[in-house]
Amino acid sequence: MRREIFRMDRAEAEALFAGAQVVHVASTTEEGEPVLRVVHGVVVRGAIAFHGAPAGEKTEAVGRPAVVACEEIVASIPSYFVDPARACPATTLYRSAQAHGVIARVDDPDHKAEVLEALMRKYQPEGGYTPIEAAHPLYRKAIEGILVLSVPLERLDGKAKLMQHRAPEERARLLVKLWERGAPGDAAAIEVIRRASPDTPAPAFLEAPAGCALACALGPGDVEAAVDLLEGAYWNQGVPRVVIARALLGATAWVGARDAAGRLVATARAISDGARRAWLFDVMVAPALRGVRLGEALVRMLLDHPAVRGATHVHLGTQDAHGFYARFGFRDRAALPPRPFTSTEMVLVRG
């Protein structure tokens, strides 16, 4: 790789392959004709494995050198983020991985079943099928007839182009631009850039009390810790953990904060249409960090989140934090001017 600063470590490159929705496979036929295919791939036994019909160009590539590759676009950076006139600074931030190896046929029935089961777990994680085993009567003949191929990940390389070569202050300015633009994925891109370059100064919208760091986009890896914080709150009494988790993952905006050790210590989410209405939910700070204004920093960031900031009415419900939310301008609905129409709030309760 020309610039070592962009190189991923092996674990990150493998994880990119493992999470990629599709993998590109490039090889040649015996006559030297190029073959390029897009496949559903999984990482099994240190190799990218995929399946197909037991005929066609993929079978002709067995035993031949191949390249497998995947990529993820993190953010598109327009030129005017950097220069108001020149087009040259336009760029794309991305992560990619590729591996060189020889395509091998997987013939062992147990190995084939392992690959097929991994594919099902990846692309149908909700289950709803009988697990695949080589000896199971449902699958024995299908496993015999299907083609399973693999490419070892021994010569694995990964690249993460995330502005690591820029000065910390330049990266901080880019974070502000992404936050201001607020396109889908921009908040998540901010967190990816920060993880790649921890020396990036926190811009104003990410300022937090000493010893804490705000996160403007949480994800699946944060679910368990967030549910631990929220389980038992008065508004979640009797709500199963799995339902709390689904609510977090289904939010329009989900933010949080971590302590110096990287532990999640605060969480908050919002549902918003981005124009007229937004609702704040599940604002929680770990007991040990209450009283240091972390909750204030968290809510301020959530109200400024691209998905929330455009809403003309922001709603929430609270039993005991009226004074806290009043600092942000929230008022009791009864204290507001009456609506120019009458209505009845109606609720459909399921379960």
XYZ file of N, CA, C and O in Angstrom, residues 206-290:
340
model
N -19.758 18.308 20.096
C -19.375 17.086 20.800
C -18.711 17.378 22.148
O -18.181 16.464 22.784
N -18.749 18.617 22.593
C -18.126 18.952 23.870
C -18.873 18.278 25.010
O -20.094 18.291 25.077
N -18.097 17.701 25.941
C -18.661 16.943 27.046
C -17.877 17.235 28.312
O -16.749 17.740 28.250
N -18.429 16.924 29.480
C -17.684 17.109 30.731
C -16.394 16.301 30.723
O -16.269 15.299 30.018
N -15.423 16.747 31.501
C -14.126 16.081 31.576
C -14.307 14.598 31.906
O -15.121 14.232 32.753
N -13.548 13.772 31.203
C -13.607 12.334 31.434
C -14.678 11.621 30.643
O -14.809 10.396 30.740
N -15.446 12.349 29.838
C -16.506 11.745 29.030
C -16.356 12.186 27.578
O -15.763 13.225 27.290
N -16.886 11.404 26.681
C -16.873 11.730 25.256
C -18.255 11.449 24.693
O -18.797 10.349 24.880
N -18.838 12.426 24.023
C -20.133 12.231 23.377
C -19.965 11.405 22.113
O -18.935 11.480 21.433
N -20.988 10.642 21.770
C -21.034 9.877 20.524
C -22.324 10.250 19.812
O -23.411 10.057 20.372
N -22.207 10.778 18.590
C -23.403 11.268 17.890
C -24.115 10.183 17.097
O -25.140 10.450 16.479
N -23.587 8.969 17.113
C -24.262 7.849 16.443
C -23.859 6.560 17.132
O -22.698 6.168 17.089
N -24.812 5.910 17.774
C -24.568 4.600 18.368
C -25.070 3.531 17.406
O -25.800 3.815 16.457
N -24.670 2.283 17.651
C -25.023 1.208 16.731
C -25.227 -0.112 17.433
O -25.273 -0.178 18.675
N -25.356 -1.191 16.659
C -25.650 -2.508 17.243
C -24.693 -2.924 18.354
O -25.105 -3.585 19.311
N -23.434 -2.535 18.248
C -22.478 -2.916 19.280
C -22.721 -2.250 20.619
O -22.130 -2.654 21.632
N -23.587 -1.235 20.649
C -23.878 -0.517 21.885
C -25.185 -0.959 22.540
O -25.533 -0.472 23.616
N -25.909 -1.863 21.897
C -27.258 -2.185 22.351
C -27.274 -2.738 23.773
O -28.036 -2.272 24.630
N -26.455 -3.743 24.055
C -26.505 -4.385 25.371
C -26.210 -3.392 26.479
O -26.895 -3.363 27.510
N -25.187 -2.559 26.299
C -24.835 -1.585 27.331
C -25.947 -0.555 27.510
O -26.239 -0.131 28.640
N -26.577 -0.139 26.413
C -27.658 0.842 26.507
C -28.871 0.247 27.207
O -29.512 0.905 28.043
N -29.196 -0.991 26.895
C -30.332 -1.644 27.556
C -30.048 -1.802 29.044
O -30.947 -1.646 29.887
N -28.803 -2.104 29.403
C -28.441 -2.178 30.823
C -28.742 -0.861 31.531
O -29.212 -0.852 32.679
N -28.468 0.269 30.868
C -28.749 1.572 31.462
C -30.249 1.825 31.598
O -30.701 2.425 32.576
N -31.020 1.371 30.609
C -32.438 1.728 30.531
C -33.363 0.757 31.249
O -34.466 1.141 31.657
N -32.931 -0.474 31.388
C -33.790 -1.475 32.014
C -34.071 -1.075 33.460
O -33.171 -0.740 34.217
N -35.332 -1.065 33.831
C -35.694 -0.691 35.190
C -36.132 0.749 35.334
O -36.681 1.132 36.377
N -35.899 1.607 34.311
C -36.413 2.976 34.367
C -37.939 2.935 34.448
O -38.577 2.015 33.925
N -38.545 3.930 35.084
C -39.987 3.853 35.334
C -40.781 3.699 34.050
O -41.815 3.031 34.018
N -40.321 4.297 32.957
C -41.070 4.186 31.701
C -40.826 2.859 30.983
O -41.482 2.565 29.992
N -39.858 2.091 31.481
C -39.587 0.783 30.882
C -39.993 -0.371 31.786
O -39.607 -1.513 31.534
N -40.757 -0.086 32.836
C -41.198 -1.152 33.723
C -42.020 -2.178 32.942
O -42.979 -1.835 32.259
N -41.614 -3.431 33.033
C -42.340 -4.494 32.350
C -42.029 -4.626 30.876
O -42.581 -5.500 30.202
N -41.144 -3.770 30.338
C -40.791 -3.841 28.919
C -39.617 -4.806 28.764
O -38.562 -4.598 29.378
N -39.748 -5.859 27.971
C -38.643 -6.821 27.809
C -37.405 -6.169 27.204
O -37.502 -5.204 26.434
N -36.257 -6.709 27.538
C -34.997 -6.170 27.006
C -35.000 -6.150 25.481
O -34.513 -5.194 24.867
N -35.541 -7.193 24.872
C -35.509 -7.267 23.413
C -36.319 -6.136 22.788
O -35.968 -5.618 21.715
N -37.387 -5.704 23.458
C -38.207 -4.600 22.933
C -37.464 -3.272 23.087
O -37.490 -2.424 22.187
N -36.787 -3.082 24.221
C -35.981 -1.865 24.400
C -34.903 -1.801 23.318
O -34.653 -0.743 22.726
N -34.284 -2.939 23.058
C -33.230 -2.992 22.038
C -33.780 -2.627 20.668
O -33.162 -1.853 19.918
N -34.925 -3.170 20.313
C -35.521 -2.861 19.009
C -35.864 -1.386 18.898
O -35.712 -0.768 17.830
N -36.316 -0.784 20.000
C -36.643 0.642 19.981
C -35.391 1.475 19.731
O -35.419 2.458 18.980
N -34.277 1.101 20.352
C -33.030 1.832 20.142
C -32.584 1.730 18.690
O -32.237 2.737 18.056
N -32.589 0.525 18.151
C -32.123 0.320 16.780
C -33.065 0.939 15.753
O -32.652 1.244 14.633
N -34.314 1.125 16.125
C -35.280 1.703 15.200
C -35.388 3.216 15.280
O -36.171 3.824 14.543
N -34.601 3.840 16.155
C -34.684 5.290 16.336
C -34.158 6.031 15.111
O -33.275 5.547 14.399
N -34.680 7.215 14.885
C -34.163 8.081 13.827
C -32.790 8.620 14.201
O -31.919 8.771 13.341
N -32.613 8.942 15.471
C -31.332 9.409 15.996
C -31.089 8.708 17.327
O -31.977 8.692 18.183
N -29.882 8.165 17.487
C -29.527 7.490 18.742
C -28.123 7.936 19.116
O -27.174 7.709 18.359
N -28.010 8.624 20.245
C -26.733 9.202 20.670
C -26.378 8.696 22.062
O -27.196 8.077 22.742
N -25.146 8.995 22.488
C -24.728 8.537 23.809
C -23.451 9.200 24.254
O -22.979 10.173 23.649
N -22.886 8.655 25.322
C -21.611 9.158 25.842
C -20.849 7.991 26.448
O -21.445 7.024 26.940
N -19.519 8.091 26.380
C -18.644 7.064 26.933
C -17.721 7.697 27.968
O -17.397 8.892 27.901
N -17.278 6.864 28.930
C -16.308 7.349 29.903
C -14.897 7.170 29.360
O -14.705 6.734 28.205
N -13.904 7.483 30.178
C -12.518 7.431 29.715
C -12.091 6.030 29.318
O -11.163 5.860 28.514
N -12.768 5.001 29.851
C -12.436 3.621 29.507
C -13.213 3.117 28.299
O -13.060 1.958 27.897
N -14.049 3.974 27.713
C -14.819 3.579 26.540
C -16.157 2.951 26.847
O -16.864 2.511 25.934
N -16.535 2.886 28.121
C -17.825 2.291 28.493
C -18.969 3.260 28.205
O -18.840 4.471 28.450
N -20.084 2.733 27.719
C -21.253 3.571 27.474
C -21.861 3.975 28.810
O -22.208 3.116 29.626
N -21.994 5.283 29.037
C -22.490 5.768 30.328
C -23.717 6.665 30.172
O -24.257 7.149 31.169
N -24.164 6.882 28.951
C -25.367 7.684 28.729
C -25.945 7.335 27.371
O -25.210 6.961 26.443
N -27.255 7.472 27.247
C -27.921 7.157 25.987
C -29.180 8.002 25.864
O -29.784 8.401 26.863
N -29.571 8.306 24.646
C -30.808 9.028 24.360
C -31.155 8.783 22.899
O -30.264 8.582 22.070
N -32.439 8.815 22.585
C -32.847 8.584 21.204
C -34.005 9.502 20.848
O -34.647 10.088 21.716
N -34.269 9.599 19.543
C -35.370 10.421 19.056
C -36.007 9.759 17.845
O -35.343 9.059 17.075
N -37.288 9.992 17.711
C -38.033 9.642 16.498
C -38.462 10.962 15.871
O -39.014 11.831 16.558
N -38.211 11.152 14.587
C -38.470 12.450 13.983
C -38.842 12.319 12.516
O -38.340 11.432 11.816
N -39.716 13.240 12.064
C -39.967 13.327 10.623
C -39.077 14.389 9.988
O -39.132 14.618 8.790
N -38.266 15.072 10.809
C -37.309 16.032 10.299
C -37.889 17.369 9.896
O -37.153 18.267 9.476
N -39.193 17.535 10.036
C -39.812 18.779 9.584
C -40.805 19.341 10.601
O -40.693 20.504 11.011
N -41.753 18.526 11.028
C -42.790 19.049 11.918
C -42.671 18.514 13.340
O -42.786 19.274 14.297
N -42.449 17.213 13.488
C -42.516 16.618 14.823
C -41.324 15.722 15.108
O -40.853 14.968 14.247
N -40.857 15.833 16.345
C -39.841 14.904 16.850
C -40.203 14.569 18.297
O -40.805 15.388 19.003
N -39.849 13.382 18.719
C -40.115 12.925 20.087
C -38.811 12.393 20.681
O -38.117 11.590 20.037
N -38.492 12.846 21.881
C -37.318 12.351 22.590
C -37.726 11.228 23.538
O -38.749 11.329 24.223
N -36.894 10.208 23.600
C -37.161 9.059 24.459
C -35.869 8.566 25.103
O -34.771 8.817 24.608
N -36.033 7.817 26.169
C -34.950 7.013 26.754
C -33.691 7.816 27.036
O -32.569 7.384 26.746
N -33.849 9.000 27.623
C -32.687 9.793 28.043
C -32.224 9.253 29.399
O -32.981 9.279 30.369
N -31.001 8.766 29.447
C -30.513 8.140 30.677
C -29.015 8.348 30.812
O -28.252 8.158 29.858
N -28.599 8.726 32.025
C -27.190 8.863 32.372
C -26.914 7.915 33.539
O -27.719 7.814 34.468
N -25.788 7.229 33.499
C -25.412 6.325 34.583
C -25.380 7.094 35.902
O -24.910 8.245 35.950
N -25.886 6.498 36.982
C -25.957 7.208 38.268
C -24.646 7.853 38.700
O -24.642 8.974 39.227
N -23.525 7.204 38.464
C -22.238 7.728 38.922
C -21.847 9.019 38.223
O -20.973 9.749 38.715
N -22.479 9.330 37.084
C -22.091 10.520 36.315
C -23.192 11.571 36.278
O -23.132 12.514 35.498
N -24.171 11.421 37.139
C -25.192 12.457 37.223
C -24.656 13.631 38.038
O -23.851 13.459 38.947
